[in-house]
Tab-separated table of C-alpha atoms in Angstrom:
chain	number	residue	atom	x	y	z
A	1	ASP	CA	16.361	-3.790	5.976
A	2	THR	CA	12.892	-2.537	5.061
A	3	GLU	CA	10.866	-4.989	7.087
A	4	VAL	CA	7.565	-4.286	8.748
A	5	THR	CA	6.141	-7.193	10.712
A	6	GLN	CA	2.523	-7.816	11.606
A	7	THR	CA	0.861	-10.263	13.959
A	8	PRO	CA	-1.216	-12.298	13.797
A	9	LYS	CA	-1.240	-13.352	10.150
A	10	HIS	CA	-4.824	-14.525	10.388
A	11	LEU	CA	-7.573	-13.686	12.886
A	12	VAL	CA	-11.126	-14.933	13.217
A	13	MET	CA	-13.343	-13.142	15.706
A	14	GLY	CA	-16.962	-12.872	16.681
A	15	MET	CA	-18.835	-9.616	16.740
A	16	THR	CA	-18.627	-9.417	20.536
A	17	ASN	CA	-14.911	-10.146	20.805
A	18	LYS	CA	-12.071	-7.758	21.566
A	19	LYS	CA	-8.813	-8.350	19.752
A	20	SER	CA	-5.710	-6.421	18.769
A	21	LEU	CA	-3.511	-6.293	15.696
A	22	LYS	CA	0.161	-5.543	16.155
A	23	CYS	CA	2.725	-3.949	13.876
A	24	GLU	CA	6.436	-3.450	14.441
A	25	GLN	CA	9.295	-1.832	12.533
A	26	HIS	CA	12.940	-1.319	13.444
A	27	MET	CA	13.948	1.024	10.632
A	28	GLY	CA	13.809	4.140	12.785
A	29	HIS	CA	10.759	5.357	10.899
A	30	ARG	CA	8.703	8.011	12.645
A	31	ALA	CA	5.447	7.632	10.702
A	32	MET	CA	3.211	4.576	10.842
A	33	TYR	CA	-0.027	3.831	9.052
A	34	TRP	CA	-3.006	1.492	9.165
A	35	TYR	CA	-4.762	0.568	5.931
A	36	LYS	CA	-7.767	-1.621	5.209
A	37	GLN	CA	-7.923	-3.577	1.964
A	38	LYS	CA	-10.968	-5.430	0.670
A	39	ALA	CA	-10.645	-8.101	-2.005
A	40	LYS	CA	-9.706	-6.747	-5.441
A	41	LYS	CA	-9.631	-3.168	-4.130
A	42	PRO	CA	-6.686	-0.874	-3.378
A	43	PRO	CA	-5.623	-0.142	0.207
A	44	GLU	CA	-7.694	2.486	2.026
A	45	LEU	CA	-6.006	4.663	4.611
A	46	MET	CA	-7.433	4.457	8.141
A	47	PHE	CA	-4.966	6.159	10.491
A	48	VAL	CA	-1.597	7.903	10.412
A	49	TYR	CA	0.733	8.357	13.367
A	50	SER	CA	3.517	10.880	13.086
A	51	TYR	CA	6.104	10.971	15.875
A	52	GLU	CA	3.825	8.753	17.965
A	53	LYS	CA	0.898	11.157	17.694
A	54	LEU	CA	-2.271	10.528	15.739
A	55	SER	CA	-2.175	12.924	12.798
A	56	ILE	CA	-4.837	11.535	10.480
A	57	ASN	CA	-8.063	9.637	11.209
A	58	GLU	CA	-9.975	8.981	8.016
A	59	SER	CA	-13.376	9.025	9.750
A	60	VAL	CA	-12.935	5.452	10.897
A	61	PRO	CA	-15.685	4.001	13.159
A	62	SER	CA	-14.856	3.994	16.863
A	63	ARG	CA	-14.884	0.198	16.956
A	64	PHE	CA	-11.352	0.572	15.558
A	65	SER	CA	-8.978	2.132	18.083
A	66	PRO	CA	-5.333	2.763	17.161
A	67	GLU	CA	-2.479	3.046	19.604
A	68	CYS	CA	1.189	3.907	19.165
A	69	PRO	CA	3.032	2.924	22.377
A	70	ASN	CA	6.436	3.924	20.989
A	71	SER	CA	8.162	4.750	17.738
A	72	SER	CA	8.514	1.093	16.740
A	73	LEU	CA	5.096	-0.271	17.610
A	74	LEU	CA	1.602	0.297	16.311
A	75	ASN	CA	-1.529	-1.454	17.535
A	76	LEU	CA	-5.069	-1.576	16.259
A	77	HIS	CA	-7.623	-2.521	18.890
A	78	LEU	CA	-10.810	-4.102	17.600
A	79	HIS	CA	-14.135	-4.254	19.418
A	80	ALA	CA	-17.683	-5.090	18.353
A	81	LEU	CA	-16.749	-5.444	14.699
A	82	GLN	CA	-19.206	-6.180	11.930
A	83	PRO	CA	-18.888	-8.851	9.219
A	84	GLU	CA	-18.240	-6.107	6.666
A	85	ASP	CA	-15.045	-5.274	8.561
A	86	SER	CA	-13.549	-8.519	7.281
A	87	ALA	CA	-10.522	-7.525	5.196
A	88	LEU	CA	-6.746	-7.508	4.969
A	89	TYR	CA	-5.357	-4.976	7.446
A	90	LEU	CA	-2.040	-3.522	6.406
A	91	CYS	CA	0.497	-1.619	8.436
A	92	ALA	CA	3.067	0.641	6.803
A	93	SER	CA	5.873	2.905	7.942
A	94	SER	CA	7.906	5.746	6.447
A	95	PRO	CA	10.834	7.881	7.623
A	96	ARG	CA	8.915	11.174	7.979
A	97	GLN	CA	12.110	12.986	7.047
A	98	GLN	CA	11.998	13.122	3.256
A	99	GLY	CA	8.783	14.984	2.533
A	100	PRO	CA	5.929	13.586	0.447
A	101	LEU	CA	8.469	11.753	-1.749
A	102	GLU	CA	9.279	9.325	1.003
A	103	THR	CA	8.370	5.709	0.548
A	104	GLN	CA	5.870	3.824	2.654
A	105	TYR	CA	6.920	0.247	3.372
A	106	PHE	CA	4.142	-2.223	3.992
A	107	GLY	CA	3.917	-5.249	6.229
A	108	PRO	CA	2.461	-8.587	5.108
A	109	GLY	CA	-0.941	-7.816	6.569
A	110	THR	CA	-3.390	-9.491	8.932
A	111	ARG	CA	-6.291	-11.321	7.305
A	112	LEU	CA	-9.313	-10.644	9.521
A	113	LEU	CA	-12.568	-12.555	9.351
A	114	VAL	CA	-15.507	-11.359	11.465
A	115	LEU	CA	-18.246	-13.906	12.004
B	1	GLU	CA	-8.806	15.622	-4.535
B	2	ASP	CA	-6.097	13.507	-6.149
B	3	GLN	CA	-7.348	10.863	-8.572
B	4	VAL	CA	-5.444	7.900	-9.962
B	5	THR	CA	-6.700	5.694	-12.803
B	6	GLN	CA	-4.965	2.519	-13.898
B	7	SER	CA	-5.473	0.601	-17.121
B	8	PRO	CA	-6.017	-2.043	-18.154
B	9	GLU	CA	-7.779	-3.646	-15.201
B	10	ALA	CA	-6.317	-7.036	-16.116
B	11	LEU	CA	-3.577	-8.140	-18.485
B	12	ARG	CA	-2.857	-11.672	-19.602
B	13	LEU	CA	0.541	-12.204	-21.224
B	14	GLN	CA	2.459	-15.077	-22.674
B	15	GLU	CA	5.914	-15.544	-21.202
B	16	GLY	CA	8.274	-13.269	-23.094
B	17	GLU	CA	5.477	-11.015	-24.401
B	18	SER	CA	6.385	-7.458	-23.393
B	19	SER	CA	3.658	-4.966	-22.475
B	20	SER	CA	2.916	-1.741	-20.612
B	21	LEU	CA	0.623	-0.705	-17.784
B	22	ASN	CA	-0.757	2.813	-17.566
B	23	CYS	CA	-1.342	5.057	-14.564
B	24	SER	CA	-2.935	8.437	-15.223
B	25	TYR	CA	-3.351	10.961	-12.446
B	26	THR	CA	-5.049	14.219	-11.641
B	27	VAL	CA	-3.343	16.070	-8.822
B	28	SER	CA	-3.056	19.669	-7.761
B	29	GLY	CA	0.708	19.314	-7.850
B	30	LEU	CA	2.625	16.058	-8.164
B	31	ARG	CA	4.745	15.291	-5.127
B	32	GLY	CA	5.649	11.712	-5.898
B	33	LEU	CA	4.331	8.755	-7.868
B	34	PHE	CA	4.881	5.273	-6.530
B	35	TRP	CA	4.628	1.814	-8.049
B	36	TYR	CA	4.017	-1.224	-5.863
B	37	ARG	CA	3.646	-4.914	-6.605
B	38	GLN	CA	1.161	-6.946	-4.578
B	39	ASP	CA	0.848	-10.710	-4.508
B	40	PRO	CA	-2.498	-12.238	-3.403
B	41	GLY	CA	-3.022	-12.002	0.358
B	42	LYS	CA	0.235	-10.109	0.928
B	43	GLY	CA	1.243	-6.527	1.529
B	44	PRO	CA	2.320	-4.231	-1.314
B	45	GLU	CA	6.008	-4.399	-2.162
B	46	PHE	CA	7.682	-1.125	-3.113
B	47	LEU	CA	9.073	-0.943	-6.644
B	48	PHE	CA	9.728	2.655	-7.721
B	49	THR	CA	9.364	6.315	-6.828
B	50	LEU	CA	9.137	8.881	-9.632
B	51	TYR	CA	8.972	12.629	-9.252
B	52	SER	CA	10.035	14.533	-12.324
B	53	ALA	CA	8.509	14.312	-15.808
B	54	GLY	CA	10.928	12.410	-17.995
B	55	GLU	CA	12.263	10.377	-15.096
B	56	GLU	CA	12.835	6.650	-15.670
B	57	LYS	CA	13.746	3.854	-13.266
B	58	GLU	CA	14.482	0.193	-13.904
B	59	LYS	CA	14.542	-2.977	-11.878
B	60	GLU	CA	15.132	-6.302	-13.573
B	61	ARG	CA	12.374	-6.669	-16.212
B	62	LEU	CA	10.462	-3.610	-15.017
B	63	LYS	CA	10.886	-0.034	-16.164
B	64	ALA	CA	8.812	2.886	-14.918
B	65	THR	CA	8.489	6.202	-16.724
B	66	LEU	CA	6.737	9.455	-15.874
B	67	THR	CA	5.160	12.243	-17.917
B	68	LYS	CA	3.216	15.262	-16.696
B	69	LYS	CA	-0.075	13.366	-16.721
B	70	GLU	CA	0.722	9.659	-16.573
B	71	SER	CA	3.185	6.950	-15.739
B	72	PHE	CA	3.901	3.704	-17.512
B	73	LEU	CA	5.226	0.465	-16.111
B	74	HIS	CA	6.874	-1.522	-18.888
B	75	ILE	CA	7.357	-5.243	-18.407
B	76	THR	CA	9.997	-6.622	-20.745
B	77	ALA	CA	10.038	-10.347	-21.555
B	78	PRO	CA	7.898	-11.213	-18.525
B	79	LYS	CA	8.166	-14.481	-16.640
B	80	PRO	CA	5.415	-16.273	-14.694
B	81	GLU	CA	6.880	-14.923	-11.443
B	82	ASP	CA	5.988	-11.412	-12.626
B	83	SER	CA	2.316	-12.314	-12.170
B	84	ALA	CA	0.894	-9.949	-9.552
B	85	THR	CA	-1.263	-6.868	-9.108
B	86	TYR	CA	0.639	-3.667	-9.816
B	87	LEU	CA	-0.535	-0.621	-7.884
B	88	CYS	CA	0.169	3.002	-8.685
B	89	ALA	CA	-0.144	5.727	-6.029
B	90	VAL	CA	0.440	9.465	-5.726
B	91	SER	CA	1.353	11.304	-2.545
B	92	SER	CA	-0.188	14.425	-1.068
B	93	PRO	CA	1.474	17.086	1.119
B	94	ASP	CA	0.142	15.361	4.255
B	95	TYR	CA	1.867	12.115	3.262
B	96	LYS	CA	-1.340	10.374	2.239
B	97	LEU	CA	-1.152	7.948	-0.664
B	98	SER	CA	-3.981	7.818	-3.200
B	99	PHE	CA	-3.974	4.438	-4.908
B	100	GLY	CA	-5.289	3.420	-8.276
B	101	ALA	CA	-7.396	0.277	-8.506
B	102	GLY	CA	-4.457	-1.728	-9.824
B	103	THR	CA	-3.663	-3.846	-12.861
B	104	THR	CA	-3.633	-7.613	-12.375
B	105	VAL	CA	-0.988	-9.189	-14.584
B	106	THR	CA	-1.017	-12.900	-15.365
B	107	VAL	CA	1.942	-14.353	-17.247
B	108	ARG	CA	1.482	-17.817	-18.719
B	109	ALA	CA	4.434	-20.116	-19.322
């Protein structure tokens, strides 16, 4: 089973709202990732958690706040977003035991629209 | 910084018309090269991992090959369900993936 789940599938929010994206995996993976993907562009890395600790932040604006409550869950808290933040937000996970060869498995994504 | 370039940007095929997609890369030292398939509005689906030059992997109508500077994804006798965007990515020592822009394949019946 290589399933990563994400909720919600779709989200519409105003610029003053606070919302959260959720990601879950039960593969025992110890690395989890958030990516942002704009239309017709490849995924762009935002954050990496390794063993529940933030290991990479790709200079993402503070209106995006990641959280890793445990090894299976990853959240992305959203606050005061801008319309240009509208995109497909992807979560991924990997074992963190196989070196750089290890595969990242992606969830289905959350389609976010900021009005 | 790792760079990945995919060509062509788009590929339109007739059902049964075999073709190849190219992924060229510039890295300080290849750790792994990955191929993913992505359908519109969905997350990338893992296809292959390649590491050593000369390595080949197959899955149904897809075959991926790797040289020292590029990788090819061959689609043999494609069907309409093979229509998707195919993404190539290389990994860095800190587990980051650098993606190419992708090749969008459309297979007409």
